[in-house]
mmCIF file of C-alpha atoms and ligand atoms in Angstrom:
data_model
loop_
_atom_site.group_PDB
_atom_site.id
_atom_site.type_symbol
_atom_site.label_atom_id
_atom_site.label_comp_id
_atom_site.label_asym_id
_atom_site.label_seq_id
_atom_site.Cartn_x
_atom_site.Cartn_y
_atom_site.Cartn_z
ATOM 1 C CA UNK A 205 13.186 -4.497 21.110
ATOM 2 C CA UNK A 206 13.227 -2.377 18.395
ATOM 3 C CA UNK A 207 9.959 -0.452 17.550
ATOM 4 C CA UNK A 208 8.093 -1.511 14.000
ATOM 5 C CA UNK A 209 7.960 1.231 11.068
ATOM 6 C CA UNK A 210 5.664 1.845 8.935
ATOM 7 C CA UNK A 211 5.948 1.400 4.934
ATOM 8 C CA UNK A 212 3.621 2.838 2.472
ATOM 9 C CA UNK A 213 3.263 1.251 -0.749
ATOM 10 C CA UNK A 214 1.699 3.134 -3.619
ATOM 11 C CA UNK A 215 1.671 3.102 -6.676
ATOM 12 C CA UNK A 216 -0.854 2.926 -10.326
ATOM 13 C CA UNK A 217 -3.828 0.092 -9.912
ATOM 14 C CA UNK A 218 -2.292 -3.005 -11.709
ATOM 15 C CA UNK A 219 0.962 -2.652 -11.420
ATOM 16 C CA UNK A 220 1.735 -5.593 -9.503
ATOM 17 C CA UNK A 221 1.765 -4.240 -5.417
ATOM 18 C CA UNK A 222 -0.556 -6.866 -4.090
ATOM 19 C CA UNK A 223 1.738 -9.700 -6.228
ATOM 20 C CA UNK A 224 4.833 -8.108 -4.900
ATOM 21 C CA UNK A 225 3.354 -7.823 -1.454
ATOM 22 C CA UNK A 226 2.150 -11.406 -1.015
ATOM 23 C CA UNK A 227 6.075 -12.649 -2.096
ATOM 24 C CA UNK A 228 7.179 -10.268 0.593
ATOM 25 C CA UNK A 229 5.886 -11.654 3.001
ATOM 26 C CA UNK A 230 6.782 -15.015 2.193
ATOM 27 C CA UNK A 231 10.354 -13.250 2.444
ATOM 28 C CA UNK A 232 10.153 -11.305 5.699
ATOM 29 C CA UNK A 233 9.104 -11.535 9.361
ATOM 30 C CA UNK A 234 8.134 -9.444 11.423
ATOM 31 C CA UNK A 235 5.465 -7.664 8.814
ATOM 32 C CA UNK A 236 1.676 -6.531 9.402
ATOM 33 C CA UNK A 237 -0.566 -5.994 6.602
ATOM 34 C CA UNK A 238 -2.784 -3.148 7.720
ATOM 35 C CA UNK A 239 -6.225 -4.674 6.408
ATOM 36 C CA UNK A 240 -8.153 -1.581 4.587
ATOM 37 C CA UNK A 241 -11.953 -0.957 4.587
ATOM 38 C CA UNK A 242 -13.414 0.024 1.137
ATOM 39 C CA UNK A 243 -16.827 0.068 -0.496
ATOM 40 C CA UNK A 244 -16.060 -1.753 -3.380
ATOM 41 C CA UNK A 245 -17.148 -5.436 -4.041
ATOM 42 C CA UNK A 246 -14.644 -8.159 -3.605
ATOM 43 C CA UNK A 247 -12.866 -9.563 -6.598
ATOM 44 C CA UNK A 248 -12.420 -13.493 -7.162
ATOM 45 C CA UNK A 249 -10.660 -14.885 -4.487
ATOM 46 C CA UNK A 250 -10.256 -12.065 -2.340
ATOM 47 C CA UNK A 251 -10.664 -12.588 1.654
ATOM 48 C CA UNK A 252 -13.314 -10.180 3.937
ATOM 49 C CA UNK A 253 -10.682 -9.837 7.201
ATOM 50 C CA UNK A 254 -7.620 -10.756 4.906
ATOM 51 C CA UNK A 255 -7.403 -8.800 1.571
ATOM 52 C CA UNK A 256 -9.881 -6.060 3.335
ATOM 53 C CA UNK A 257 -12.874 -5.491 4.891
ATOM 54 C CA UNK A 258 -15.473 -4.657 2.850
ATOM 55 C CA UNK A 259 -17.707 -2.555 3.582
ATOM 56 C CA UNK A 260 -21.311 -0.437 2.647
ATOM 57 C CA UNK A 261 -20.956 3.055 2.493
ATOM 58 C CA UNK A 262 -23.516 3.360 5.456
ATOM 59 C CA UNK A 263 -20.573 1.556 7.587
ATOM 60 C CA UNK A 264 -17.703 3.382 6.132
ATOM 61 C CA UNK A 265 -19.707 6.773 6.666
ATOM 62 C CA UNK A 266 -19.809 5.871 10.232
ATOM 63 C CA UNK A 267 -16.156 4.620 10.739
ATOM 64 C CA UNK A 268 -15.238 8.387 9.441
ATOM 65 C CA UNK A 269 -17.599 9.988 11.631
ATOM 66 C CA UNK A 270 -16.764 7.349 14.697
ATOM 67 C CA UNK A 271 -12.874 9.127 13.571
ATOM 68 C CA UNK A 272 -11.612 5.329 13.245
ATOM 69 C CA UNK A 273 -9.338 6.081 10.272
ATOM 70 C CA UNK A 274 -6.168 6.964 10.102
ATOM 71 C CA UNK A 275 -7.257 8.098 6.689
ATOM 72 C CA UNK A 276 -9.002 7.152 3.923
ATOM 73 C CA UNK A 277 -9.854 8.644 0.393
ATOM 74 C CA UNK A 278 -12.188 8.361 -2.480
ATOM 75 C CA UNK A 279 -10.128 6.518 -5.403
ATOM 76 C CA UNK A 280 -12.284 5.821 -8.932
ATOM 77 C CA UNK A 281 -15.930 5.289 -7.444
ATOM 78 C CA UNK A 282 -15.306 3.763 -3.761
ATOM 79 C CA UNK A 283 -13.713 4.400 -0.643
ATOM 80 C CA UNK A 284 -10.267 3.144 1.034
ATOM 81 C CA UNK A 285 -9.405 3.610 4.293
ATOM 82 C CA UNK A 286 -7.007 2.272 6.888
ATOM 83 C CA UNK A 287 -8.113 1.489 10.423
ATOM 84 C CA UNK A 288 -6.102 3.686 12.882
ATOM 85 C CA UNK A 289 -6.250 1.329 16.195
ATOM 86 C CA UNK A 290 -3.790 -1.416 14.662
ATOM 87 C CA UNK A 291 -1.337 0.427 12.716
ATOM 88 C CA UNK A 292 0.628 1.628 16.452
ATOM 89 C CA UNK A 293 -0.137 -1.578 17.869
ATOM 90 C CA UNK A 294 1.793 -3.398 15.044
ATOM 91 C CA UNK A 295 4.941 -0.908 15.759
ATOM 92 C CA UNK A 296 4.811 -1.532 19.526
ATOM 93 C CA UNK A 297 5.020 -5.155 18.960
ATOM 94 C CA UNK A 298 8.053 -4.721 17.075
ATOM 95 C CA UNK A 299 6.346 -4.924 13.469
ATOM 96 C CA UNK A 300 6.460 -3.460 10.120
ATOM 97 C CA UNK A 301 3.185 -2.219 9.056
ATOM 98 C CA UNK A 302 2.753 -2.439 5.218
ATOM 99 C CA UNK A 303 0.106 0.241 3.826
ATOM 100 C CA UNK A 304 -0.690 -0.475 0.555
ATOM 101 C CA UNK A 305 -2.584 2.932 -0.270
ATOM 102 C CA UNK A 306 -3.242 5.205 -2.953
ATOM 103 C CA UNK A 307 -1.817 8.738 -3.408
ATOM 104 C CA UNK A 308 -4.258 10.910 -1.464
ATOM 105 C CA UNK A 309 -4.428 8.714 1.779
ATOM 106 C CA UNK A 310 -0.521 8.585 1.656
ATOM 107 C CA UNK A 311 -0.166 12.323 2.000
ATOM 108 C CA UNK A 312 -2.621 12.023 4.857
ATOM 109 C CA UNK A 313 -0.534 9.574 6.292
ATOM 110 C CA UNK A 314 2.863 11.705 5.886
ATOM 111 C CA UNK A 315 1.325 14.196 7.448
ATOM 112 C CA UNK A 316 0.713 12.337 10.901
ATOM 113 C CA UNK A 317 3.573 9.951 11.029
ATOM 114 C CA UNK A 318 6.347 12.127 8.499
ATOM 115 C CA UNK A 319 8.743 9.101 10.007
ATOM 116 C CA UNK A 320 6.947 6.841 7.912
ATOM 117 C CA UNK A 321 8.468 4.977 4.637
ATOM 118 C CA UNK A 322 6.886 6.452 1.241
ATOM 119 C CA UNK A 323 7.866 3.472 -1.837
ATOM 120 C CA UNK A 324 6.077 4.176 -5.126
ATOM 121 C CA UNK A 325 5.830 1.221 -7.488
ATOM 122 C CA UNK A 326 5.956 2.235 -11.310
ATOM 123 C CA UNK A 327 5.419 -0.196 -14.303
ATOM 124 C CA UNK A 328 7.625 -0.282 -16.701
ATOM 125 C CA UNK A 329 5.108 1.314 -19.026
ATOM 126 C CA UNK A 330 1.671 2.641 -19.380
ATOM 127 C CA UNK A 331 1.201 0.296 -22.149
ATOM 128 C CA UNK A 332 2.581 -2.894 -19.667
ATOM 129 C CA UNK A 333 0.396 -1.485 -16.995
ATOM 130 C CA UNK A 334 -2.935 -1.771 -19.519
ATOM 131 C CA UNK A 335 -1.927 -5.041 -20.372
ATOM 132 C CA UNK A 336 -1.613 -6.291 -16.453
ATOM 133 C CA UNK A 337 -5.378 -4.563 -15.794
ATOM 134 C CA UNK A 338 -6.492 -6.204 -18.468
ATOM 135 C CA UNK A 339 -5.012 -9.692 -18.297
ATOM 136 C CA UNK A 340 -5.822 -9.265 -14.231
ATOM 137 C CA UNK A 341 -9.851 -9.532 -15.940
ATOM 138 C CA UNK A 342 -11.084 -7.598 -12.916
ATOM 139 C CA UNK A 343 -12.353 -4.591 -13.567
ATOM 140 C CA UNK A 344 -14.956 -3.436 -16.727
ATOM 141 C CA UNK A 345 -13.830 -1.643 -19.420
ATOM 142 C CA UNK A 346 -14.686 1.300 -17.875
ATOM 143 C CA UNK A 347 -13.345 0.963 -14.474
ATOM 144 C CA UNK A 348 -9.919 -0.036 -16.410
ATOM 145 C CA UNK A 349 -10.691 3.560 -18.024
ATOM 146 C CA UNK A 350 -10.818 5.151 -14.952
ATOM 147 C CA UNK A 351 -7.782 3.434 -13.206
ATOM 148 C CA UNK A 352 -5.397 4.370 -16.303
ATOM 149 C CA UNK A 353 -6.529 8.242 -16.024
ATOM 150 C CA UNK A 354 -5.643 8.028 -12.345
ATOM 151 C CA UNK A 355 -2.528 6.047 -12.938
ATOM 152 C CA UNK A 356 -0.981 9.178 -15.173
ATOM 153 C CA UNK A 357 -2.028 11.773 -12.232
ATOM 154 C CA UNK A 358 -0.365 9.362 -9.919
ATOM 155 C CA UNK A 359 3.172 8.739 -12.197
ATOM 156 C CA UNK A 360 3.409 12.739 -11.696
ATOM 157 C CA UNK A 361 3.774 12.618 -8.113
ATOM 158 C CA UNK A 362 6.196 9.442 -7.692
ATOM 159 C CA UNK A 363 9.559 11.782 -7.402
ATOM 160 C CA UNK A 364 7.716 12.909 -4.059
ATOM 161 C CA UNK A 365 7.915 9.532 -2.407
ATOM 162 C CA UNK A 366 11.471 8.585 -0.504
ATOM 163 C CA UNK A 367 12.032 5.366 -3.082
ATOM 164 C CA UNK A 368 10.711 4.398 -6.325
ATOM 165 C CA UNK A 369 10.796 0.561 -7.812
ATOM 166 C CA UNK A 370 9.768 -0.500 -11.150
ATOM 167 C CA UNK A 371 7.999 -3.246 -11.178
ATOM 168 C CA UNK A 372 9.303 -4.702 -14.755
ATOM 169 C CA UNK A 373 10.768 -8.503 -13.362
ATOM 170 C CA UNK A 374 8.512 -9.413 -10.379
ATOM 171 C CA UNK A 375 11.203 -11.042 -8.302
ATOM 172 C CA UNK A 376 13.923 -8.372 -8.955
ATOM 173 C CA UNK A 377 11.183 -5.751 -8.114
ATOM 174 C CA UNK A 378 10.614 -7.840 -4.431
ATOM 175 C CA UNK A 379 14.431 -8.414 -3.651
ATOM 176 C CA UNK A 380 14.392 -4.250 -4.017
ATOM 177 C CA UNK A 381 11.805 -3.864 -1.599
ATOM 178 C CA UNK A 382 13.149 -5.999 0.657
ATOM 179 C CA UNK A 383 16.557 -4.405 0.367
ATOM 180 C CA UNK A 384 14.964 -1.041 0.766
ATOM 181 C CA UNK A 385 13.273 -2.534 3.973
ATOM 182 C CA UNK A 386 16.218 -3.774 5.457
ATOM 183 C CA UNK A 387 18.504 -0.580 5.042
ATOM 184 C CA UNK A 388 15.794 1.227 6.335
ATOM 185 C CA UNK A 389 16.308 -0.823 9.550
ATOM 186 C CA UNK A 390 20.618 0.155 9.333
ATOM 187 C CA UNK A 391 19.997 3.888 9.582
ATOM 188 C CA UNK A 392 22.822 4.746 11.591
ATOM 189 C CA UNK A 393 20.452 6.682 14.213
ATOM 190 C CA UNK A 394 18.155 3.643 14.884
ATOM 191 C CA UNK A 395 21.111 1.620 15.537
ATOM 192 C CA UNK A 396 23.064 4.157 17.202
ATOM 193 C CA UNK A 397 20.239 4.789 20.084
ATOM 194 C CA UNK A 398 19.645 0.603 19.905
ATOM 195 C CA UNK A 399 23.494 0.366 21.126
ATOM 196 C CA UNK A 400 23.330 3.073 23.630
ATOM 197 C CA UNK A 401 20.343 1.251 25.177
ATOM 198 C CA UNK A 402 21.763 -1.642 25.871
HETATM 199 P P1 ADP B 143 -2.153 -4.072 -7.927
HETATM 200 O O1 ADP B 143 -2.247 -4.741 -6.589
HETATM 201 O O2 ADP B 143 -1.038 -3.060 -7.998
HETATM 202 O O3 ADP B 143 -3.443 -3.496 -8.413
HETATM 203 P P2 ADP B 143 -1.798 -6.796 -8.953
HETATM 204 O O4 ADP B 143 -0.814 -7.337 -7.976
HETATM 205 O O5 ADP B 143 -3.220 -7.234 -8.833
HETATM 206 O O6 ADP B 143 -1.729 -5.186 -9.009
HETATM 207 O O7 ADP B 143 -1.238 -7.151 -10.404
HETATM 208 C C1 ADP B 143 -1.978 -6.841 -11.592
HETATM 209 C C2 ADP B 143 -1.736 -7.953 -12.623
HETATM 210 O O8 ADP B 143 -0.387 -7.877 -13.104
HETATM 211 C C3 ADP B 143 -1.915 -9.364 -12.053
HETATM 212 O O9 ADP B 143 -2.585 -10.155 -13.016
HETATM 213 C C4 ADP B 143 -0.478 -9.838 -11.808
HETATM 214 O O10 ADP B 143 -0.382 -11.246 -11.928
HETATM 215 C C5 ADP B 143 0.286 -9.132 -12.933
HETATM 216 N N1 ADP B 143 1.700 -8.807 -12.596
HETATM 217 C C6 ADP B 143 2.199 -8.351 -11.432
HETATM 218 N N2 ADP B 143 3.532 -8.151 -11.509
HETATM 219 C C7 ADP B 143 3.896 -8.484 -12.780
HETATM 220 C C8 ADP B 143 5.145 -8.491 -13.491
HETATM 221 N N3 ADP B 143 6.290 -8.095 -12.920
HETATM 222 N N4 ADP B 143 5.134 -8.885 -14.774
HETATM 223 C C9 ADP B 143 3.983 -9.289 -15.373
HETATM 224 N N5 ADP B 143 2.773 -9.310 -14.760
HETATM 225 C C10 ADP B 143 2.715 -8.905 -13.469
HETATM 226 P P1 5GP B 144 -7.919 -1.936 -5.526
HETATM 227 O O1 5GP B 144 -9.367 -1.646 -5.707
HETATM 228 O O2 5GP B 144 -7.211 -2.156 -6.845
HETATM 229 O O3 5GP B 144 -7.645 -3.034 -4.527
HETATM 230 O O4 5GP B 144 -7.252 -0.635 -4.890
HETATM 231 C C1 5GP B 144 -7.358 0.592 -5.530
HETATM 232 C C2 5GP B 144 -6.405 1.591 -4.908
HETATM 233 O O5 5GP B 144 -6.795 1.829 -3.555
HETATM 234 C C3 5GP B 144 -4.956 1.115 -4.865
HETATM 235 O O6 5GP B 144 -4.135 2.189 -5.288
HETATM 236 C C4 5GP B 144 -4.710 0.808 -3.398
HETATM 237 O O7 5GP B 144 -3.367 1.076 -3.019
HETATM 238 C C5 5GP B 144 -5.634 1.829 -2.754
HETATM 239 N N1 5GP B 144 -6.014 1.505 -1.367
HETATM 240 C C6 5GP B 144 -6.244 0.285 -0.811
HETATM 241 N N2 5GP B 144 -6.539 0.427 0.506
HETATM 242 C C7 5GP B 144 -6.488 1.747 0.774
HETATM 243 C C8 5GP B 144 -6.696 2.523 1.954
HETATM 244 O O8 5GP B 144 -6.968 2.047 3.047
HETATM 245 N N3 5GP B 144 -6.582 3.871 1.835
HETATM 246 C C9 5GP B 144 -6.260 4.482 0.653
HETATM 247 N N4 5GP B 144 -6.154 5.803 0.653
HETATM 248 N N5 5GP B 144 -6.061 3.783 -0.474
HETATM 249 C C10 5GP B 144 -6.165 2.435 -0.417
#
């Protein structure tokens, strides 16, 4: 069986990664979401256990000191981070582990496991991306603030990740993921030690 690999997805807040996500997995099997721990308060509709776990600070101090993250990061007033234990557990079972994570946790991630898959999601525009925070009706006026100031720090460091999409027409911006996904899987050493082993 061919071991899982591990796919980080970043990209500016409101451009469309948890839409595209959910349609990718109606797509593909074979994926793990890796369920993230933050402080922040859950937004309509969002699952504790399913969209993340949220936390109090008090907890998420403790996970860091208990060295249960594989990392995690401060992103516009709260912390994100993804639990270590399930990530390699994911890969042994033969799945692909989806990280949806911001900028600064990616690096940290790179840095452990340089094997894994950097994709950085862009909008088509700042102006589009406003328009999706705001329409989204999430966040204040001031959080939106915040998010669009990190967004243009973020844009600068997309040529650093291995593949970029823009997420302009949702379902052409999924088919490239999954495309990207699936030639990730036909890298010629992969398959090349898969045959030997047989
Ligand atoms: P993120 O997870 O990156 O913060 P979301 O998936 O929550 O972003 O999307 C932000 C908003 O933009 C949502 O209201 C979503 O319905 C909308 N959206 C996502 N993709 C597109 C798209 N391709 N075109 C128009 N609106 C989109
Ligand atoms: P949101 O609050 O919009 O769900 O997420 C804000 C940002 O935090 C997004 O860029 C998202 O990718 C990122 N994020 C979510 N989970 C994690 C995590 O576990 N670690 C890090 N570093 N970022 C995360």
């Amino acid at each position: 069986m061919e071991r899982g690999k591990t796919f980080i997805i970043s990209g500016p807040s409101g451009v469309g990664k948890s839409t595209i996500l959910h349609k990718l997995f109606e797509l593909r099997h074979n994926l793990y979401f890796s369920v993230s721990a933050t402080t922040r308060g859950p937004r309509e509709g969002e699952v504790d256990g399913k969209d993340y776990h949220f936390t109090t600070v008090g907890d998420f101090r403790r996970m860091i000191d208990e060295d249960a993250f594989l990392e995690y990061a401060e992103f516009v007033g709260n912390f994100y981070g993804t639990p270590k234990q399930y990530v390699s557990e994911a890969m042994d079972r033969g799945e692909d582990v989806i990280l949806d994570i911001e900028l600064q946790g990616a690096n940290q991630v790179h840095a452990k496991m340089p094997e894994a898959i950097r994709i950085f999601i862009l909008p088509p525009s700042l102006e589009e991306l406003e328009r999706r925070l705001v329409s989204r009706g999430t966040e204040t006026p001031e959080k939106i603030h915040g998010r669009l100031i990190r967004a243009q720090v973020e844009f600068e460091s997309a040529h650093t990740y291995d593949y970029i999409v823009i997420n302009d027409d949702i379902e052409h911006a999924v088919r490239e993921l999954d495309a990207i996904m699936t030639a990730e899987h036909c890298r010629a050493a992969d398959r090349a030690l898969a045959f030997a082993s047989q």
